[in-house]
Amino acid sequence: MLDAQRDQVINDGTLRIPLREVGICDQGGVCNWKKETTTIYPGTELKIASLMVKPGKRYKARYFNWLNKRVEEIDLSVKS
């Protein structure tokens, strides 16, 4: 989840997220990917330097799923 007021990624789940890239996407689904290599642990919040939440944009993250050993992509919901 993204906190729009603080431009932070929030991990409210139970697994760590080994982040690889953050995508800023337009309404048509075209994303501009930025490399971000960090880990977001459960119950923590992290400011991503290259990420600023803007109206009308959608956000995605690519992360390494260490359970099935592959890179996966998720949508990041925005909390106002």
Short mmCIF file of C-alpha atoms in Angstrom, two decimals:
data_model
loop_
_atom_site.label_atom_id
_atom_site.label_comp_id
_atom_site.label_asym_id
_atom_site.label_seq_id
_atom_site.Cartn_x
_atom_site.Cartn_y
_atom_site.Cartn_z
CA MET A 1 0.00 0.00 0.00
CA LEU A 2 1.12 3.59 -0.63
CA ASP A 3 0.55 6.44 1.81
CA ALA A 4 -0.14 9.39 -0.53
CA GLN A 5 0.42 12.04 2.13
CA ARG A 6 3.84 10.77 3.18
CA ASP A 7 4.97 9.11 -0.10
CA GLN A 8 5.75 5.89 1.77
CA VAL A 9 5.26 2.21 0.97
CA ILE A 10 3.53 0.35 3.82
CA ASN A 11 3.89 -3.40 4.31
CA ASP A 12 0.78 -4.36 6.28
CA GLY A 13 1.22 -8.05 5.45
CA THR A 14 3.08 -10.85 7.19
CA LEU A 15 5.96 -11.45 4.74
CA ARG A 16 8.98 -9.34 3.89
CA ILE A 17 8.97 -7.78 0.42
CA PRO A 18 12.36 -7.82 -1.37
CA LEU A 19 11.56 -4.89 -3.68
CA ARG A 20 13.24 -4.78 -7.11
CA GLU A 21 11.37 -2.07 -9.07
CA VAL A 22 8.55 0.45 -8.68
CA GLY A 23 6.29 1.26 -11.62
CA ILE A 24 4.44 4.54 -12.11
CA CYS A 25 1.65 3.78 -14.57
CA ASP A 26 -0.80 5.84 -16.61
CA GLN A 27 -4.50 4.98 -16.90
CA GLY A 28 -3.77 2.96 -20.06
CA GLY A 29 -1.50 0.62 -18.10
CA VAL A 30 1.83 1.81 -19.53
CA CYS A 31 4.39 1.86 -16.70
CA ASN A 32 7.66 3.69 -16.22
CA TRP A 33 9.78 1.34 -14.09
CA LYS A 34 12.44 2.58 -11.66
CA LYS A 35 14.96 0.27 -10.05
CA GLU A 36 14.64 0.16 -6.26
CA THR A 37 16.53 -2.53 -4.38
CA THR A 38 15.41 -2.66 -0.76
CA THR A 39 13.47 -4.91 1.60
CA ILE A 40 10.26 -3.81 3.30
CA TYR A 41 9.59 -5.82 6.44
CA PRO A 42 6.12 -6.65 7.85
CA GLY A 43 4.63 -3.82 9.88
CA THR A 44 7.05 -1.21 8.53
CA GLU A 45 6.87 1.84 6.29
CA LEU A 46 9.59 3.01 3.92
CA LYS A 47 10.09 6.19 1.89
CA ILE A 48 11.17 5.39 -1.68
CA ALA A 49 13.30 8.24 -3.05
CA SER A 50 12.10 7.89 -6.66
CA LEU A 51 8.40 7.63 -5.78
CA MET A 52 6.00 10.54 -5.40
CA VAL A 53 2.27 9.76 -5.44
CA LYS A 54 0.40 11.84 -8.04
CA PRO A 55 -3.33 12.02 -8.88
CA GLY A 56 -4.40 9.96 -11.90
CA LYS A 57 -1.48 7.53 -11.69
CA ARG A 58 -1.41 3.87 -10.71
CA TYR A 59 1.49 2.15 -8.99
CA LYS A 60 3.01 -1.31 -9.16
CA ALA A 61 5.92 -3.11 -7.55
CA ARG A 62 8.13 -5.93 -8.73
CA TYR A 63 9.58 -8.01 -5.94
CA PHE A 64 11.40 -11.30 -5.47
CA ASN A 65 9.08 -13.96 -4.06
CA TRP A 66 11.52 -16.02 -2.04
CA LEU A 67 8.96 -18.81 -1.51
CA ASN A 68 8.67 -19.73 -5.21
CA LYS A 69 12.01 -18.17 -6.30
CA ARG A 70 10.74 -15.76 -8.96
CA VAL A 71 10.10 -12.06 -9.53
CA GLU A 72 6.41 -11.14 -9.27
CA GLU A 73 4.40 -7.97 -9.84
CA ILE A 74 1.68 -6.48 -7.62
CA ASP A 75 -0.55 -3.41 -7.72
CA LEU A 76 0.03 -0.91 -4.92
CA SER A 77 -3.19 0.59 -3.59
CA VAL A 78 -3.08 4.27 -2.63
CA LYS A 79 -4.23 5.42 0.81
CA SER A 80 -5.16 9.12 0.84
#
